[in-house]
PDB file of C-alpha atoms in Angstrom:
ATOM      1  CA  ASP M   1      20.491 -43.283 106.021  1.00 83.00           C
ATOM      2  CA  SER M   2      18.925 -42.616 102.599  1.00 81.00           C
ATOM      3  CA  GLY M   3      15.414 -43.622 103.646  1.00 91.00           C
ATOM      4  CA  VAL M   4      15.371 -46.449 101.078  1.00 96.00           C
ATOM      5  CA  THR M   5      15.105 -49.857 102.729  1.00 97.00           C
ATOM      6  CA  GLN M   6      16.172 -53.077 101.089  1.00 98.00           C
ATOM      7  CA  THR M   7      15.721 -56.563 102.477  1.00 97.00           C
ATOM      8  CA  PRO M   8      17.393 -58.893 102.942  1.00 97.00           C
ATOM      9  CA  LYS M   9      20.926 -57.480 103.212  1.00 96.00           C
ATOM     10  CA  HIS M  10      22.518 -60.799 102.339  1.00 97.00           C
ATOM     11  CA  LEU M  11      21.172 -63.840 100.547  1.00 97.00           C
ATOM     12  CA  ILE M  12      22.909 -67.110  99.790  1.00 97.00           C
ATOM     13  CA  THR M  13      21.114 -69.593  97.593  1.00 97.00           C
ATOM     14  CA  ALA M  14      21.776 -72.485  95.242  1.00 97.00           C
ATOM     15  CA  THR M  15      21.746 -72.524  91.469  1.00 98.00           C
ATOM     16  CA  GLY M  16      18.316 -73.083  89.982  1.00 97.00           C
ATOM     17  CA  GLN M  17      16.521 -71.461  92.900  1.00 98.00           C
ATOM     18  CA  ARG M  18      14.267 -68.407  92.976  1.00 98.00           C
ATOM     19  CA  VAL M  19      14.600 -65.418  95.271  1.00 98.00           C
ATOM     20  CA  THR M  20      12.701 -62.189  95.903  1.00 98.00           C
ATOM     21  CA  LEU M  21      14.384 -58.933  96.817  1.00 98.00           C
ATOM     22  CA  ARG M  22      12.318 -56.227  98.443  1.00 98.00           C
ATOM     23  CA  CYS M  23      12.607 -52.459  98.341  1.00 98.00           C
ATOM     24  CA  SER M  24      10.720 -49.778 100.231  1.00 97.00           C
ATOM     25  CA  PRO M  25      11.277 -46.326  98.717  1.00 96.00           C
ATOM     26  CA  ARG M  26      11.615 -43.094 100.619  1.00 94.00           C
ATOM     27  CA  SER M  27       8.365 -41.637 101.841  1.00 93.00           C
ATOM     28  CA  GLY M  28       6.814 -39.657  99.000  1.00 89.00           C
ATOM     29  CA  ASP M  29       8.995 -41.111  96.240  1.00 91.00           C
ATOM     30  CA  LEU M  30       6.957 -42.556  93.383  1.00 91.00           C
ATOM     31  CA  SER M  31       9.773 -43.944  91.255  1.00 91.00           C
ATOM     32  CA  VAL M  32      11.798 -47.066  91.978  1.00 93.00           C
ATOM     33  CA  TYR M  33      14.858 -48.245  90.051  1.00 93.00           C
ATOM     34  CA  TRP M  34      16.699 -51.556  90.245  1.00 96.00           C
ATOM     35  CA  TYR M  35      20.400 -51.836  89.457  1.00 95.00           C
ATOM     36  CA  GLN M  36      22.786 -54.788  89.395  1.00 95.00           C
ATOM     37  CA  GLN M  37      26.441 -54.350  90.382  1.00 94.00           C
ATOM     38  CA  SER M  38      28.755 -57.304  89.844  1.00 89.00           C
ATOM     39  CA  LEU M  39      32.177 -57.442  91.473  1.00 78.00           C
ATOM     40  CA  ASP M  40      34.257 -54.451  90.426  1.00 69.00           C
ATOM     41  CA  GLN M  41      31.666 -53.525  87.835  1.00 77.00           C
ATOM     42  CA  GLY M  42      29.490 -50.518  87.214  1.00 86.00           C
ATOM     43  CA  LEU M  43      25.817 -50.042  87.895  1.00 90.00           C
ATOM     44  CA  GLN M  44      23.757 -51.892  85.323  1.00 91.00           C
ATOM     45  CA  PHE M  45      20.204 -50.629  85.034  1.00 90.00           C
ATOM     46  CA  LEU M  46      17.586 -53.362  85.208  1.00 94.00           C
ATOM     47  CA  ILE M  47      14.142 -51.796  85.403  1.00 93.00           C
ATOM     48  CA  GLN M  48      12.239 -48.739  86.601  1.00 91.00           C
ATOM     49  CA  TYR M  49       8.734 -48.303  87.950  1.00 92.00           C
ATOM     50  CA  TYR M  50       6.788 -45.118  88.436  1.00 90.00           C
ATOM     51  CA  ASN M  51       3.651 -45.071  90.537  1.00 91.00           C
ATOM     52  CA  GLY M  52       2.994 -48.743  89.936  1.00 93.00           C
ATOM     53  CA  GLU M  53       3.717 -48.848  86.226  1.00 93.00           C
ATOM     54  CA  GLU M  54       6.817 -50.022  84.400  1.00 92.00           C
ATOM     55  CA  ARG M  55       8.581 -46.950  83.059  1.00 88.00           C
ATOM     56  CA  ALA M  56      11.829 -48.179  81.525  1.00 86.00           C
ATOM     57  CA  LYS M  57      13.598 -51.456  80.990  1.00 88.00           C
ATOM     58  CA  GLY M  58      17.316 -52.079  80.742  1.00 88.00           C
ATOM     59  CA  ASN M  59      19.274 -55.248  80.171  1.00 83.00           C
ATOM     60  CA  ILE M  60      17.063 -57.315  82.412  1.00 92.00           C
ATOM     61  CA  LEU M  61      17.132 -61.053  81.803  1.00 94.00           C
ATOM     62  CA  GLU M  62      13.892 -62.888  81.063  1.00 95.00           C
ATOM     63  CA  ARG M  63      14.499 -64.908  84.240  1.00 97.00           C
ATOM     64  CA  PHE M  64      14.166 -61.669  86.213  1.00 97.00           C
ATOM     65  CA  SER M  65      10.939 -59.796  86.812  1.00 96.00           C
ATOM     66  CA  ALA M  66       9.798 -56.972  89.029  1.00 97.00           C
ATOM     67  CA  GLN M  67       6.715 -55.125  90.138  1.00 97.00           C
ATOM     68  CA  GLN M  68       5.718 -52.107  92.168  1.00 97.00           C
ATOM     69  CA  PHE M  69       2.775 -52.482  94.493  1.00 96.00           C
ATOM     70  CA  PRO M  70       0.025 -49.954  95.377  1.00 95.00           C
ATOM     71  CA  ASP M  71       1.921 -49.003  98.560  1.00 94.00           C
ATOM     72  CA  LEU M  72       4.884 -48.236  96.239  1.00 95.00           C
ATOM     73  CA  HIS M  73       7.221 -50.898  97.554  1.00 96.00           C
ATOM     74  CA  SER M  74       8.850 -52.972  94.863  1.00 97.00           C
ATOM     75  CA  GLU M  75      10.030 -56.535  94.526  1.00 98.00           C
ATOM     76  CA  LEU M  76      12.625 -57.976  92.173  1.00 98.00           C
ATOM     77  CA  ASN M  77      12.195 -61.667  91.440  1.00 98.00           C
ATOM     78  CA  LEU M  78      15.174 -63.666  90.212  1.00 98.00           C
ATOM     79  CA  SER M  79      14.530 -67.225  89.066  1.00 97.00           C
ATOM     80  CA  SER M  80      16.543 -70.175  87.720  1.00 97.00           C
ATOM     81  CA  LEU M  81      19.542 -68.589  89.369  1.00 97.00           C
ATOM     82  CA  GLU M  82      23.000 -69.062  87.894  1.00 97.00           C
ATOM     83  CA  LEU M  83      26.425 -68.487  89.412  1.00 96.00           C
ATOM     84  CA  GLY M  84      26.780 -65.356  87.285  1.00 94.00           C
ATOM     85  CA  ASP M  85      23.768 -63.779  88.976  1.00 96.00           C
ATOM     86  CA  SER M  86      25.848 -63.297  92.109  1.00 96.00           C
ATOM     87  CA  ALA M  87      26.007 -59.542  92.576  1.00 96.00           C
ATOM     88  CA  LEU M  88      24.962 -56.580  94.666  1.00 96.00           C
ATOM     89  CA  TYR M  89      21.440 -55.513  93.771  1.00 97.00           C
ATOM     90  CA  PHE M  90      20.561 -51.909  94.504  1.00 96.00           C
ATOM     91  CA  CYS M  91      17.206 -50.275  94.641  1.00 96.00           C
ATOM     92  CA  ALA M  92      16.935 -46.510  94.299  1.00 94.00           C
ATOM     93  CA  SER M  93      14.006 -44.152  94.534  1.00 92.00           C
ATOM     94  CA  SER M  94      13.210 -40.626  93.438  1.00 88.00           C
ATOM     95  CA  VAL M  95      10.272 -38.263  93.661  1.00 83.00           C
ATOM     96  CA  VAL M  96       9.557 -38.256  89.947  1.00 72.00           C
ATOM     97  CA  TYR M  97      10.670 -40.606  87.237  1.00 62.00           C
ATOM     98  CA  THR M  98      13.684 -38.669  86.087  1.00 62.00           C
ATOM     99  CA  GLY M  99      15.681 -35.507  86.411  1.00 67.00           C
ATOM    100  CA  THR M 100      15.917 -35.583  90.191  1.00 75.00           C
ATOM    101  CA  GLU M 101      18.229 -37.126  92.728  1.00 83.00           C
ATOM    102  CA  ALA M 102      17.934 -40.870  93.113  1.00 88.00           C
ATOM    103  CA  PHE M 103      18.520 -42.196  96.637  1.00 92.00           C
ATOM    104  CA  PHE M 104      20.018 -45.655  96.920  1.00 95.00           C
ATOM    105  CA  GLY M 105      19.305 -48.357  99.435  1.00 96.00           C
ATOM    106  CA  GLN M 106      22.092 -50.339 101.085  1.00 96.00           C
ATOM    107  CA  GLY M 107      21.750 -53.126  98.563  1.00 96.00           C
ATOM    108  CA  THR M 108      21.152 -56.863  98.750  1.00 97.00           C
ATOM    109  CA  ARG M 109      24.226 -59.007  98.251  1.00 96.00           C
ATOM    110  CA  LEU M 110      23.170 -62.162  96.447  1.00 97.00           C
ATOM    111  CA  THR M 111      25.522 -65.123  96.382  1.00 97.00           C
ATOM    112  CA  VAL M 112      24.581 -68.098  94.226  1.00 97.00           C
ATOM    113  CA  VAL M 113      26.475 -71.282  95.071  1.00 97.00           C
TER     114      VAL M 113
ATOM    115  CA  GLY D   1      19.137 -44.962  74.343  1.00 76.00           C
ATOM    116  CA  GLU D   2      21.617 -42.947  76.342  1.00 83.00           C
ATOM    117  CA  ASN D   3      25.248 -44.087  76.549  1.00 90.00           C
ATOM    118  CA  VAL D   4      27.606 -42.605  79.123  1.00 94.00           C
ATOM    119  CA  GLU D   5      31.358 -43.164  78.950  1.00 96.00           C
ATOM    120  CA  GLN D   6      33.649 -42.321  81.842  1.00 97.00           C
ATOM    121  CA  HIS D   7      37.430 -41.863  81.993  1.00 97.00           C
ATOM    122  CA  PRO D   8      39.776 -42.786  83.498  1.00 97.00           C
ATOM    123  CA  SER D   9      38.735 -46.095  85.037  1.00 95.00           C
ATOM    124  CA  THR D  10      41.373 -45.698  87.763  1.00 97.00           C
ATOM    125  CA  LEU D  11      43.082 -42.583  89.057  1.00 98.00           C
ATOM    126  CA  SER D  12      45.817 -42.355  91.635  1.00 98.00           C
ATOM    127  CA  VAL D  13      46.811 -38.978  93.076  1.00 97.00           C
ATOM    128  CA  GLN D  14      48.896 -37.700  95.948  1.00 97.00           C
ATOM    129  CA  GLU D  15      47.086 -36.166  98.894  1.00 97.00           C
ATOM    130  CA  GLY D  16      46.577 -32.462  98.259  1.00 97.00           C
ATOM    131  CA  ASP D  17      46.609 -32.800  94.473  1.00 97.00           C
ATOM    132  CA  SER D  18      43.579 -32.285  92.247  1.00 98.00           C
ATOM    133  CA  ALA D  19      41.621 -35.058  90.520  1.00 98.00           C
ATOM    134  CA  VAL D  20      39.567 -34.752  87.351  1.00 98.00           C
ATOM    135  CA  ILE D  21      37.124 -37.343  86.032  1.00 98.00           C
ATOM    136  CA  LYS D  22      35.496 -36.923  82.635  1.00 98.00           C
ATOM    137  CA  CYS D  23      32.270 -38.250  81.148  1.00 98.00           C
ATOM    138  CA  THR D  24      30.666 -38.034  77.743  1.00 97.00           C
ATOM    139  CA  TYR D  25      27.042 -38.721  76.897  1.00 95.00           C
ATOM    140  CA  SER D  26      25.262 -39.483  73.655  1.00 93.00           C
ATOM    141  CA  ASP D  27      21.677 -38.258  74.056  1.00 90.00           C
ATOM    142  CA  SER D  28      21.409 -34.531  73.377  1.00 90.00           C
ATOM    143  CA  ALA D  29      18.090 -34.533  75.263  1.00 87.00           C
ATOM    144  CA  SER D  30      19.848 -35.383  78.543  1.00 89.00           C
ATOM    145  CA  ASN D  31      19.615 -32.489  80.967  1.00 89.00           C
ATOM    146  CA  TYR D  32      20.431 -33.818  84.425  1.00 90.00           C
ATOM    147  CA  PHE D  33      23.944 -34.977  85.339  1.00 94.00           C
ATOM    148  CA  PRO D  34      24.588 -36.283  88.857  1.00 94.00           C
ATOM    149  CA  TRP D  35      27.803 -37.623  90.333  1.00 96.00           C
ATOM    150  CA  TYR D  36      27.775 -40.413  92.890  1.00 96.00           C
ATOM    151  CA  LYS D  37      30.480 -41.598  95.277  1.00 97.00           C
ATOM    152  CA  GLN D  38      30.545 -45.223  96.334  1.00 95.00           C
ATOM    153  CA  GLU D  39      32.783 -46.403  99.141  1.00 94.00           C
ATOM    154  CA  LEU D  40      33.703 -50.050  99.329  1.00 88.00           C
ATOM    155  CA  GLY D  41      30.683 -52.210 100.127  1.00 85.00           C
ATOM    156  CA  LYS D  42      28.374 -49.231 100.542  1.00 91.00           C
ATOM    157  CA  ARG D  43      25.611 -47.607  98.568  1.00 94.00           C
ATOM    158  CA  PRO D  44      26.241 -44.883  95.969  1.00 94.00           C
ATOM    159  CA  GLN D  45      25.624 -41.426  97.388  1.00 95.00           C
ATOM    160  CA  LEU D  46      25.036 -38.216  95.462  1.00 93.00           C
ATOM    161  CA  ILE D  47      27.861 -35.710  95.905  1.00 96.00           C
ATOM    162  CA  ILE D  48      26.928 -33.075  93.346  1.00 95.00           C
ATOM    163  CA  ASP D  49      24.662 -32.642  90.340  1.00 93.00           C
ATOM    164  CA  ILE D  50      24.209 -30.168  87.513  1.00 92.00           C
ATOM    165  CA  ARG D  51      21.422 -29.349  85.119  1.00 87.00           C
ATOM    166  CA  SER D  52      21.816 -28.355  81.504  1.00 82.00           C
ATOM    167  CA  ASN D  53      20.925 -24.721  82.086  1.00 80.00           C
ATOM    168  CA  VAL D  54      24.078 -24.324  84.196  1.00 80.00           C
ATOM    169  CA  GLY D  55      27.692 -24.537  82.994  1.00 89.00           C
ATOM    170  CA  GLU D  56      29.425 -24.992  86.312  1.00 93.00           C
ATOM    171  CA  LYS D  57      28.555 -25.764  89.911  1.00 93.00           C
ATOM    172  CA  LYS D  58      30.798 -25.802  92.955  1.00 95.00           C
ATOM    173  CA  ASP D  59      30.433 -27.191  96.457  1.00 93.00           C
ATOM    174  CA  GLN D  60      33.502 -26.655  98.638  1.00 95.00           C
ATOM    175  CA  ARG D  61      36.286 -28.846  97.172  1.00 97.00           C
ATOM    176  CA  ILE D  62      34.063 -30.382  94.497  1.00 98.00           C
ATOM    177  CA  ALA D  63      33.027 -28.806  91.207  1.00 97.00           C
ATOM    178  CA  VAL D  64      31.306 -30.030  88.096  1.00 97.00           C
ATOM    179  CA  THR D  65      31.457 -28.481  84.637  1.00 96.00           C
ATOM    180  CA  LEU D  66      29.161 -29.158  81.709  1.00 95.00           C
ATOM    181  CA  ASN D  67      29.735 -28.563  78.003  1.00 94.00           C
ATOM    182  CA  LYS D  68      26.429 -29.221  76.260  1.00 92.00           C
ATOM    183  CA  THR D  69      27.796 -28.597  72.796  1.00 93.00           C
ATOM    184  CA  ALA D  70      30.485 -31.225  73.200  1.00 94.00           C
ATOM    185  CA  LYS D  71      28.225 -33.429  75.347  1.00 95.00           C
ATOM    186  CA  HIS D  72      30.705 -33.886  78.120  1.00 95.00           C
ATOM    187  CA  PHE D  73      30.865 -33.088  81.808  1.00 97.00           C
ATOM    188  CA  SER D  74      33.620 -33.359  84.367  1.00 98.00           C
ATOM    189  CA  LEU D  75      34.107 -33.718  88.110  1.00 98.00           C
ATOM    190  CA  HIS D  76      36.909 -31.756  89.727  1.00 98.00           C
ATOM    191  CA  ILE D  77      38.104 -32.498  93.265  1.00 98.00           C
ATOM    192  CA  THR D  78      40.680 -30.122  94.708  1.00 97.00           C
ATOM    193  CA  GLU D  79      42.971 -30.627  97.715  1.00 97.00           C
ATOM    194  CA  THR D  80      42.239 -34.344  97.725  1.00 98.00           C
ATOM    195  CA  GLN D  81      42.227 -36.222 101.025  1.00 97.00           C
ATOM    196  CA  PRO D  82      42.538 -39.970 101.757  1.00 96.00           C
ATOM    197  CA  GLU D  83      38.815 -40.083 102.569  1.00 96.00           C
ATOM    198  CA  ASP D  84      38.102 -39.076  98.971  1.00 97.00           C
ATOM    199  CA  SER D  85      39.274 -42.559  97.952  1.00 97.00           C
ATOM    200  CA  ALA D  86      36.241 -44.331  96.471  1.00 97.00           C
ATOM    201  CA  VAL D  87      34.591 -45.186  93.176  1.00 96.00           C
ATOM    202  CA  TYR D  88      32.924 -42.236  91.467  1.00 97.00           C
ATOM    203  CA  PHE D  89      30.095 -42.629  88.968  1.00 96.00           C
ATOM    204  CA  CYS D  90      28.730 -40.047  86.591  1.00 97.00           C
ATOM    205  CA  ALA D  91      25.208 -40.380  85.224  1.00 94.00           C
ATOM    206  CA  ALA D  92      22.785 -38.724  82.832  1.00 92.00           C
ATOM    207  CA  SER D  93      19.041 -38.582  82.392  1.00 86.00           C
ATOM    208  CA  ASN D  94      16.392 -36.406  80.765  1.00 74.00           C
ATOM    209  CA  ASN D  95      12.835 -35.271  81.345  1.00 63.00           C
ATOM    210  CA  ALA D  96      11.428 -37.655  78.771  1.00 60.00           C
ATOM    211  CA  GLY D  97      11.261 -40.433  81.294  1.00 55.00           C
ATOM    212  CA  ASN D  98      14.502 -42.172  80.519  1.00 57.00           C
ATOM    213  CA  MET D  99      16.249 -43.876  83.368  1.00 75.00           C
ATOM    214  CA  LEU D 100      19.419 -42.678  85.023  1.00 84.00           C
ATOM    215  CA  THR D 101      22.279 -44.092  82.911  1.00 88.00           C
ATOM    216  CA  PHE D 102      25.599 -44.498  84.694  1.00 91.00           C
ATOM    217  CA  GLY D 103      29.146 -44.357  83.421  1.00 94.00           C
ATOM    218  CA  GLY D 104      31.472 -47.262  84.150  1.00 93.00           C
ATOM    219  CA  GLY D 105      32.978 -45.691  87.254  1.00 95.00           C
ATOM    220  CA  THR D 106      36.389 -44.315  88.263  1.00 97.00           C
ATOM    221  CA  ARG D 107      38.327 -45.778  91.161  1.00 96.00           C
ATOM    222  CA  LEU D 108      40.080 -42.838  92.819  1.00 97.00           C
ATOM    223  CA  MET D 109      42.968 -43.594  95.169  1.00 97.00           C
ATOM    224  CA  VAL D 110      44.429 -40.762  97.203  1.00 97.00           C
ATOM    225  CA  LYS D 111      47.836 -41.637  98.606  1.00 96.00           C
ATOM    226  CA  PRO D 112      48.810 -40.009 101.926  1.00 92.00           C
TER     227      PRO D 112
END
């Protein structure tokens, strides 16, 4: 157990819908990262937050947004979902914003039908 | 931004043989290089990491080497076992606040 909690574990939804993925980082970790992993693909960086502020942005679609709350948990919002958004979404956390081990949650498997 | 390339994309070895996975990075400011192992359907887990002030690091059957001049680093697994079968990702980041950038992954298959 990495100490990073993601909910839900599985999510099935229809095209055009909106979903919210939740991540609770390890106790004491200030940085949260979101990654997307499509079938047999690598880890695509989406966005990073550090202590409530956006720190870095990757290839995140405009239909996707995220935030980190004062209690440091983070939410990734995916809207106007398309079939191609089906993927495993990982959250990771680390103590600082870079240069230290990032611990991954178990992921949320999103299936868009 | 940082770009990390990883080779090979698949690697098949016989149990007991060694496996080597190589990565190159583009940002000379990168100074932290972790390796993650991801088993099917599970989360990536850190197996070893190295910082730029060190050229080599070893942990039992796993070792990582770093060549800063050439901007490449490698993962070496000796005496491979079937349980080493997984996807391995290299990554790079720096102290300037850039995110952890991952390579494309290597699917390692260890045949009994």
